[in-house]
mmCIF file of C-alpha atoms in Angstrom:
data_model
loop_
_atom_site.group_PDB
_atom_site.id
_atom_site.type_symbol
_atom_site.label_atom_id
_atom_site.label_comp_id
_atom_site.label_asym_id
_atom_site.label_seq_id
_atom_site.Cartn_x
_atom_site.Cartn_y
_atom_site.Cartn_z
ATOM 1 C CA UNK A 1 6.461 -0.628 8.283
ATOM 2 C CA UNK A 2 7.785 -2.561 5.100
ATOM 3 C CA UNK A 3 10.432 -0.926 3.877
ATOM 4 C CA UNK A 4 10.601 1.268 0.615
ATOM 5 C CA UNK A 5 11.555 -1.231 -2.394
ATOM 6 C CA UNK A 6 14.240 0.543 -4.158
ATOM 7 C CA UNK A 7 12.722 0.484 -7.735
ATOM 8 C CA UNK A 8 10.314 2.506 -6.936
ATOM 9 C CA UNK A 9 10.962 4.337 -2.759
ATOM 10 C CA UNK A 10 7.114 3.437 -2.030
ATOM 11 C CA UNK A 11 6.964 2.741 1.410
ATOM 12 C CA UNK A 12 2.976 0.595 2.300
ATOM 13 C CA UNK A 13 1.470 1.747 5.190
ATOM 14 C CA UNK A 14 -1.267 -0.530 5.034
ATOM 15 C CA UNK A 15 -1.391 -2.381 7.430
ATOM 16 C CA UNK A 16 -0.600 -0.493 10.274
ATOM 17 C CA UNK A 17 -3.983 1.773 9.426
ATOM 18 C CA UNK A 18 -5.829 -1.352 9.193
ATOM 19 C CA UNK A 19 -4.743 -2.313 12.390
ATOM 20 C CA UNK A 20 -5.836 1.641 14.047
ATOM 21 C CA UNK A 21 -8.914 0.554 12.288
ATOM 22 C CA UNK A 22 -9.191 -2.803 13.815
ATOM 23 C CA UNK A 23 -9.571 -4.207 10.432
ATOM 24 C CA UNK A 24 -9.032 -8.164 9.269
ATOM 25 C CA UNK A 25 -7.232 -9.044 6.101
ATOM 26 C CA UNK A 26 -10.114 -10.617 5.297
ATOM 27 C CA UNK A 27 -12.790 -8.193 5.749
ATOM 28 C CA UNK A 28 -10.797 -5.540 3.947
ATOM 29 C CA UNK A 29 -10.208 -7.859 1.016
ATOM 30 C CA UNK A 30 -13.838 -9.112 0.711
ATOM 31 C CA UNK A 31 -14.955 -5.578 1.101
ATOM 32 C CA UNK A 32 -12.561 -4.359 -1.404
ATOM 33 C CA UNK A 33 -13.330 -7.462 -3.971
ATOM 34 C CA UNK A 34 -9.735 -8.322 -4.395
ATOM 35 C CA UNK A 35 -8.387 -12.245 -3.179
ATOM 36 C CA UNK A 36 -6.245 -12.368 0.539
ATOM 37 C CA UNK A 37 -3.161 -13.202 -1.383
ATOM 38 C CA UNK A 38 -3.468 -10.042 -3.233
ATOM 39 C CA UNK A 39 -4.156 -8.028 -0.039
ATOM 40 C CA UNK A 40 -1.075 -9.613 1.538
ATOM 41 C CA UNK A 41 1.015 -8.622 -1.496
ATOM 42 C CA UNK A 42 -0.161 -5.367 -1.181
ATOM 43 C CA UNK A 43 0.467 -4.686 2.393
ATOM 44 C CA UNK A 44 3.932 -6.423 2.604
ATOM 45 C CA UNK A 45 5.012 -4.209 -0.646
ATOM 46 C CA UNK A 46 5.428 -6.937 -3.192
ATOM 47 C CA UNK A 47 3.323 -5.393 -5.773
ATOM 48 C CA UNK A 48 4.856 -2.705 -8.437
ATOM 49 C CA UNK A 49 0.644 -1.378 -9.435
ATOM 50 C CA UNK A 50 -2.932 -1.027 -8.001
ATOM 51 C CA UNK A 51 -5.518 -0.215 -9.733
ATOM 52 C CA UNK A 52 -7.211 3.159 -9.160
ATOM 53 C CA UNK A 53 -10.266 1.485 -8.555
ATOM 54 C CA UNK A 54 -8.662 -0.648 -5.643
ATOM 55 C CA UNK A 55 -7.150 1.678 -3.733
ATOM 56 C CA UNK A 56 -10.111 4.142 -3.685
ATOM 57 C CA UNK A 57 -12.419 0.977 -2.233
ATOM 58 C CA UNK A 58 -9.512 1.265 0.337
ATOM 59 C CA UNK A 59 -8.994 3.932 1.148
ATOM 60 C CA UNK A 60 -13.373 4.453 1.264
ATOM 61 C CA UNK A 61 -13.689 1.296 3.556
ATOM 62 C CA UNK A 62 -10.992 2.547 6.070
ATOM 63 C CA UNK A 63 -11.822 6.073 6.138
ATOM 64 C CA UNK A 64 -8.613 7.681 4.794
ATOM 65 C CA UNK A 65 -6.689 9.120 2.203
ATOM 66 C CA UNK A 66 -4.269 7.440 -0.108
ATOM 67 C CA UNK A 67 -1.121 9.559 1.645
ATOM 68 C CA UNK A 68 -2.316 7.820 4.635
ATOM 69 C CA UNK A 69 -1.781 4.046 3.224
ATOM 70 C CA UNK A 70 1.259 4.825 1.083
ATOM 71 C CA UNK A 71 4.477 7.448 0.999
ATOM 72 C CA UNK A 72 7.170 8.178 -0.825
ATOM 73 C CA UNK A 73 10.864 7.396 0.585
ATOM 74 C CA UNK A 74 13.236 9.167 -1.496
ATOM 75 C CA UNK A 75 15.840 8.740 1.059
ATOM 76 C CA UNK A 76 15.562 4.875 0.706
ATOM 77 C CA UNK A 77 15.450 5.161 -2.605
ATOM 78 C CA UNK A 78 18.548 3.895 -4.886
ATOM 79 C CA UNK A 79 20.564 6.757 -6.733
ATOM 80 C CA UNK A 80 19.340 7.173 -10.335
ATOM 81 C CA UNK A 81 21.602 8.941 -12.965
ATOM 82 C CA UNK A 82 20.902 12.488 -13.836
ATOM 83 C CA UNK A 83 19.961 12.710 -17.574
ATOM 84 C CA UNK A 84 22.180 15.127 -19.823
#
């Protein structure tokens, strides 16, 4: 599993349900309507948005919810300042 980026503690788990789902890169990202590159970018972390819209195609093409794709790693994440 990628790890959690600190700016935001979102950890992708994207790519290990495509796998349980014996799912390409490329089928999911034709299916979806977004390019390969994007995919990748998405899977591997590298992306700070997605689109509602995206993600629901997702998460409706693999059968699962968006909990199931992506979590939030507050341990991982970087120490913000309290505000006063």
């Amino acid at each position: 599993m990628p790890p959690a980026t600190p700016e935001h503690g979102i950890e992708v788990r994207l790519g290990e349900v495509m796998k349980e789902r014996g799912v390409s890169s490329n089928e999911l990202a034709k299916a979806v309507g977004i390019t390969p590159t994007n995919l990748s970018r998405l899977k591997t972390g590298k992306v700070s948005a997605v689109y509602f819209t995206t993600l629901s195609a997702i998460c409706a093409h693999l059968d699962c919810q968006p909990g199931d794709i992506l979590a939030f790693a507050p341990a991982r994440q970087e120490a913000v300042p309290a505000a006063d």
